[in-house]
XYZ file of C-alpha atoms in Angstrom:
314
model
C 36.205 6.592 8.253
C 33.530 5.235 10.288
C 31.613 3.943 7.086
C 35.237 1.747 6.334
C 34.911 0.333 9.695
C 30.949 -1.095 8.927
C 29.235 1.397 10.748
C 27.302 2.139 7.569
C 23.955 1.040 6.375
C 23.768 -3.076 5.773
C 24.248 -4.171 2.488
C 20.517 -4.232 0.942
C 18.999 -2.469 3.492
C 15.992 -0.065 2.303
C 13.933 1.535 5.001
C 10.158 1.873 4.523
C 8.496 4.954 5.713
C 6.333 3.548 8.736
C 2.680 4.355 9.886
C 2.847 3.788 13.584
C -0.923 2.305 15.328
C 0.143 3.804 18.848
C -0.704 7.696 18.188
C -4.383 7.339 17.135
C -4.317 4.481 20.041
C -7.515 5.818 22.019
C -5.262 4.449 24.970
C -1.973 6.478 24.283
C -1.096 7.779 27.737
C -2.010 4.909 29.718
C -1.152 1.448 29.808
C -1.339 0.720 26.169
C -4.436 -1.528 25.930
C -4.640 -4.373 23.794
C -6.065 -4.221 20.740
C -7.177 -6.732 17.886
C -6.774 -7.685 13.910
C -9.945 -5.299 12.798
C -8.343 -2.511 14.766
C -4.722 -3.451 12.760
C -6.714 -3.547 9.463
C -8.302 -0.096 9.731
C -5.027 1.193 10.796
C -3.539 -0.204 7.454
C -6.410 1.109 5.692
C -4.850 4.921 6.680
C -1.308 4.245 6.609
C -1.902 3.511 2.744
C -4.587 6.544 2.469
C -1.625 8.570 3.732
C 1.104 7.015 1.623
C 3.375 5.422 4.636
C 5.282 2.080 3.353
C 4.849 -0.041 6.243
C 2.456 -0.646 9.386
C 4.304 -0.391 12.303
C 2.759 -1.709 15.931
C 3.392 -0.515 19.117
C 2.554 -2.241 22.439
C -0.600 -3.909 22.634
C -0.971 -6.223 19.663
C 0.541 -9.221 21.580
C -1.280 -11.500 23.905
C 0.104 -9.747 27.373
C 2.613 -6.686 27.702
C 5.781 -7.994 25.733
C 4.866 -11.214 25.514
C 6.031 -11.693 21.727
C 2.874 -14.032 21.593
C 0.631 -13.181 18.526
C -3.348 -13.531 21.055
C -4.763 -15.966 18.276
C -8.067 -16.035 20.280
C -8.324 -12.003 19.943
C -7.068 -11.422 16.540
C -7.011 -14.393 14.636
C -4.255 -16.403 12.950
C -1.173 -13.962 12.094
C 0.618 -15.074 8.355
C -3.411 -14.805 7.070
C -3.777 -11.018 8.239
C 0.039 -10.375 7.163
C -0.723 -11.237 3.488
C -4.068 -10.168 3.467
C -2.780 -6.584 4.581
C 0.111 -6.823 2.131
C -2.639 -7.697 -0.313
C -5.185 -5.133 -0.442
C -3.230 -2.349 1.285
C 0.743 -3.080 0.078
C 2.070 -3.364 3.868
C 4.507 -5.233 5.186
C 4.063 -5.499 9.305
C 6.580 -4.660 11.554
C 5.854 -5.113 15.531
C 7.643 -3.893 19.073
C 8.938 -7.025 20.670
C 10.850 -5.414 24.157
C 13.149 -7.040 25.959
C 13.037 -7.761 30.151
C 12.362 -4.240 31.587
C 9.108 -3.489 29.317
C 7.491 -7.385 29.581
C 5.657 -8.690 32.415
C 7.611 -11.401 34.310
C 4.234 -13.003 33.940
C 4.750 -13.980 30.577
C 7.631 -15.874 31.124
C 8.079 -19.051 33.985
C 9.806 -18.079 37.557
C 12.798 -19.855 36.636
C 13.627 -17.053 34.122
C 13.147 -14.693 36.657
C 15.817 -12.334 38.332
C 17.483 -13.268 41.784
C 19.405 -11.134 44.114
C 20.072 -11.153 47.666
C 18.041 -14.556 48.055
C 14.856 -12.633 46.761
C 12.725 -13.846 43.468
C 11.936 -10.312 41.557
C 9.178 -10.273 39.450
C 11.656 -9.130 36.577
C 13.205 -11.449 33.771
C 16.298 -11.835 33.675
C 17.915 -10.907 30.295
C 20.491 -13.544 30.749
C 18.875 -16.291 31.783
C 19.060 -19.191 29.375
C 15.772 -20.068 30.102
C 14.311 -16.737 29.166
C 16.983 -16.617 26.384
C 15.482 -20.023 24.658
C 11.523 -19.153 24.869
C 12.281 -15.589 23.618
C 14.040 -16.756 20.426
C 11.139 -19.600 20.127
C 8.559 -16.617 20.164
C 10.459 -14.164 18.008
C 11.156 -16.690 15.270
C 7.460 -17.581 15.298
C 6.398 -14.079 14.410
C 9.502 -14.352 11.655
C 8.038 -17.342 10.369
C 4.321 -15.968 10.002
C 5.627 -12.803 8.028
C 7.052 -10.213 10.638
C 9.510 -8.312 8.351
C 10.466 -5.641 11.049
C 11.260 -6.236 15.207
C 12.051 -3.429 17.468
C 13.876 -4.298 20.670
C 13.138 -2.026 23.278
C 12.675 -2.843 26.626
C 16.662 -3.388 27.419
C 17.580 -0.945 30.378
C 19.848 -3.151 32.463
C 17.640 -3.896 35.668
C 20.399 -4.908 38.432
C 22.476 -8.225 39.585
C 21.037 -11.920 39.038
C 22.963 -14.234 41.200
C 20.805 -17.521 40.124
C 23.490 -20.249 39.058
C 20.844 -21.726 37.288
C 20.923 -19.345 34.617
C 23.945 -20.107 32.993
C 25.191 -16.455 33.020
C 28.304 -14.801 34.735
C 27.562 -13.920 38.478
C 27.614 -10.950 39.428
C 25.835 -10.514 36.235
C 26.774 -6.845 35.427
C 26.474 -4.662 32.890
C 28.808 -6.130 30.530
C 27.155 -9.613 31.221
C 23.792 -7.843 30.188
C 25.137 -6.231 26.698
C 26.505 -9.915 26.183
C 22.854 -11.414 26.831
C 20.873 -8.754 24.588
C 23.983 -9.698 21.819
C 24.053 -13.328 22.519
C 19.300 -13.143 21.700
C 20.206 -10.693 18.459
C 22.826 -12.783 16.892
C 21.090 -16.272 17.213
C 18.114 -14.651 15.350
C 19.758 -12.471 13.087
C 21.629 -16.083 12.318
C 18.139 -17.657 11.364
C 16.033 -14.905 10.036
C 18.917 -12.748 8.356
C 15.993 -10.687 6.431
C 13.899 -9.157 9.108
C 15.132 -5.604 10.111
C 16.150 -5.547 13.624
C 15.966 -2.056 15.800
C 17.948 -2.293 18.262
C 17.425 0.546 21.527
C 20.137 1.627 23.633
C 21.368 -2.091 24.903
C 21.849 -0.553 28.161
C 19.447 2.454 28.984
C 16.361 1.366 26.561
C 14.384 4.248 25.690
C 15.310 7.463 26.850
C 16.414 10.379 25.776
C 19.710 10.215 27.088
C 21.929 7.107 26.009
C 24.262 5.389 28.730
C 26.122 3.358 25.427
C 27.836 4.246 22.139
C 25.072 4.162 19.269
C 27.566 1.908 17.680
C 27.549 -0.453 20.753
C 26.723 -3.873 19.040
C 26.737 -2.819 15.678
C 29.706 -4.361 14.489
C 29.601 -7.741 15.478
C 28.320 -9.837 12.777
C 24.131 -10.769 13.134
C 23.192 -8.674 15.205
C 21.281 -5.246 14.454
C 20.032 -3.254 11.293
C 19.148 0.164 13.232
C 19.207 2.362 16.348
C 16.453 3.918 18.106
C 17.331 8.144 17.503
C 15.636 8.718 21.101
C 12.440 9.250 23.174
C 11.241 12.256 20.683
C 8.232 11.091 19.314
C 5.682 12.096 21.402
C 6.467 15.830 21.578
C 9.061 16.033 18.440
C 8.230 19.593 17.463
C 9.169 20.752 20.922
C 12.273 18.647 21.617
C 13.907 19.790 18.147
C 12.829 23.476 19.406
C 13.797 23.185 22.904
C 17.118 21.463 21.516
C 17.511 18.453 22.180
C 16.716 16.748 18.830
C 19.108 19.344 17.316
C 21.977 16.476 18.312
C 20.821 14.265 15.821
C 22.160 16.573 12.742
C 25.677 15.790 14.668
C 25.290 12.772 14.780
C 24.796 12.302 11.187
C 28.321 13.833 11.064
C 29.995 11.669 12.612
C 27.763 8.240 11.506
C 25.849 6.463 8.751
C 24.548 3.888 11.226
C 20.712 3.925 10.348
C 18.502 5.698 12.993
C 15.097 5.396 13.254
C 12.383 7.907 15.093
C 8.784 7.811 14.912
C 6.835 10.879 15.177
C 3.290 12.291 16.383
C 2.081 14.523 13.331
C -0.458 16.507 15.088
C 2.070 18.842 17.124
C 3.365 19.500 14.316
C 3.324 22.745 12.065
C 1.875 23.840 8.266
C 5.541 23.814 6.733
C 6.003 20.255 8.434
C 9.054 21.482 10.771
C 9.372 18.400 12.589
C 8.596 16.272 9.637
C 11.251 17.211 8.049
C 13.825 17.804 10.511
C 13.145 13.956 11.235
C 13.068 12.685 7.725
C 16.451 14.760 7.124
C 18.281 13.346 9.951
C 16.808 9.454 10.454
C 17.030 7.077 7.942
C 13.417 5.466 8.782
C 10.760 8.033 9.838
C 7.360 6.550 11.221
C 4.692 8.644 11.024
C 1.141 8.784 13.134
C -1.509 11.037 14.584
C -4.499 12.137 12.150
C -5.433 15.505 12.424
C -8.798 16.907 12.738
C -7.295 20.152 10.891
C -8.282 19.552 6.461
C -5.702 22.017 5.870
C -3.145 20.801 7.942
C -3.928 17.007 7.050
C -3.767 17.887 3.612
C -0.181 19.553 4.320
C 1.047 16.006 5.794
C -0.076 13.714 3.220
C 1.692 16.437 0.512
C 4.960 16.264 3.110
C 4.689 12.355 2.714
C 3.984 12.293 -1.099
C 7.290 14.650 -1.567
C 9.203 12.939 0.736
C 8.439 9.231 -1.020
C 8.959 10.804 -4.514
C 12.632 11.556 -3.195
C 13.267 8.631 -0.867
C 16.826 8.357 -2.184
C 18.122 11.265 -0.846
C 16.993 10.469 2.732
């Protein structure tokens, strides 16, 4: 039933199995430090060595934290490394591109910022038409230089924004900020129809609890291609064996909507417990993490080849 209503896969859509740069990050844990096109390249160089489909990157490619800026100056021009990575490795690129609550209000100009109470917070306002215009400027750039994949994280409502100059609804509630995230995904989705949008809980972010439906959004024409499972990919072993990550089997129950979870291999077991669980219950799985252990690497990269080999039953 839900399928009839559209909350099935897109027409066309075909998820690529993603190596994710953040979990052999030397940085994962702190404040994700940037990093540059050699350290993209070598990560490309594994993610075909261990079979993934795409290279996924976390925070820290981009010239400040959620900035949406490819930092020319630190990693050269962007559509050159896209090709030449789809050339000798067979990778498309897909990057994080978060919304207000995980960028910098430094990024963006004051006028964009969020004001309550008479006070100027140093957070962007979602809303704002000024924030609204740049971000859609920077995310079709990417599009335009070969970014086949966006995920939009970063969109945990922050509060009220009573700046007329903004061109939103005042007070700017929730409602008004599920209406800003739509109002930046359709205008895109409009232009740039082919790059695969993720699309986090529009008003929680990333969590592990969600404060919307997962079908929030999905329905209105433009907008999103797939929903962020949760916050298990750091410990996924543990949160499918504590129980948490049991609720995605449910879920797949009640919805086809696409979901998609990347995981850290190296907590992982022999048999692949979590890799599979994942794999069986998300319809994109991004993989990272390279083990020290031969036997257990070995295990993986088997998992990966097996799992590719029968792609169209996941």
């Amino acid at each position: 039933r839900m399928e009839a209503a559209g909350y099935g896969p897109r027409k066309g859509y075909k998820p690529l199995l993603f190596w994710n740069e953040l979990f052999d990050n030397p940085g994962l844990g702190n404040e994700f430090p940037p990093y540059d096109g050699k350290r993209i390249e070598a990560e490309a160089k594994k993610a075909a060595a261990f079979g993934a489909e795409g290279l996924y990157l976390d925070p820290g490619w981009d010239s400040d934290r959620g900035s949406a800026i490819w930092p020319y100056s630190r990693s050269g021009p962007l559509a050159p490394l896209v090709k030449r990575i789809a050339r000798l490795y067979g990778l498309p690129i897909g990057v994080h591109t978060p919304l207000p609550s995980m960028t910098s209000a430094r990024v963006h100009p004051k006028e964009s910022w969020r004001l309550s109470d008479g006070k100027r917070y140093g957070e962007l306002c979602p809303g704002a038409q000024q924030y609204q215009d740049e971000q859609y400027k920077r995310l079709s750039a990417l599009a335009e230089n070969g970014i086949s994949y966006m995920m939009l994280d970063g969109t945990r409502y922050m509060g009220d924004c009573e700046d007329p100059a903004h061109g939103h609804a005042i007070p700017f509630t929730r409602e008004s900020h599920v209406a800003a995230v739509w109002s930046l995904l359709e205008r895109f989705k409009r232009a740039f129809p082919r790059v695969v949008v993720e699309l986090h809980d529009p008003l929680n972010g990333g969590q592990l609890f969600r404060l919307s439906p997962m079908y929030l959004l999905y329905d209105r024409a433009h907008s999103f291609d797939e929903a962020w499972a949760s916050e298990f990919m750091l410990l996924p072993l543990k949160y499918l064996l504590d129980g948490p990550a049991k609720g995605l089997y449910y879920y797949n129950l009640a919805y086809s909507l696409p979901l998609y979870q990347h995981i850290e291999l190296r907590t992982d077991t022999i048999g692949g417990l979590a890799f599979w669980w994942y794999a069986s219950t998300c319809r994109r799985l991004g993989i990272g993490g390279t083990t020290k252990d031969a036997k257990l690497l070995a295990a993986q990269k088997a998992a990966v080849s097996l799992y590719r080999k029968h792609g169209d039953f996941f």
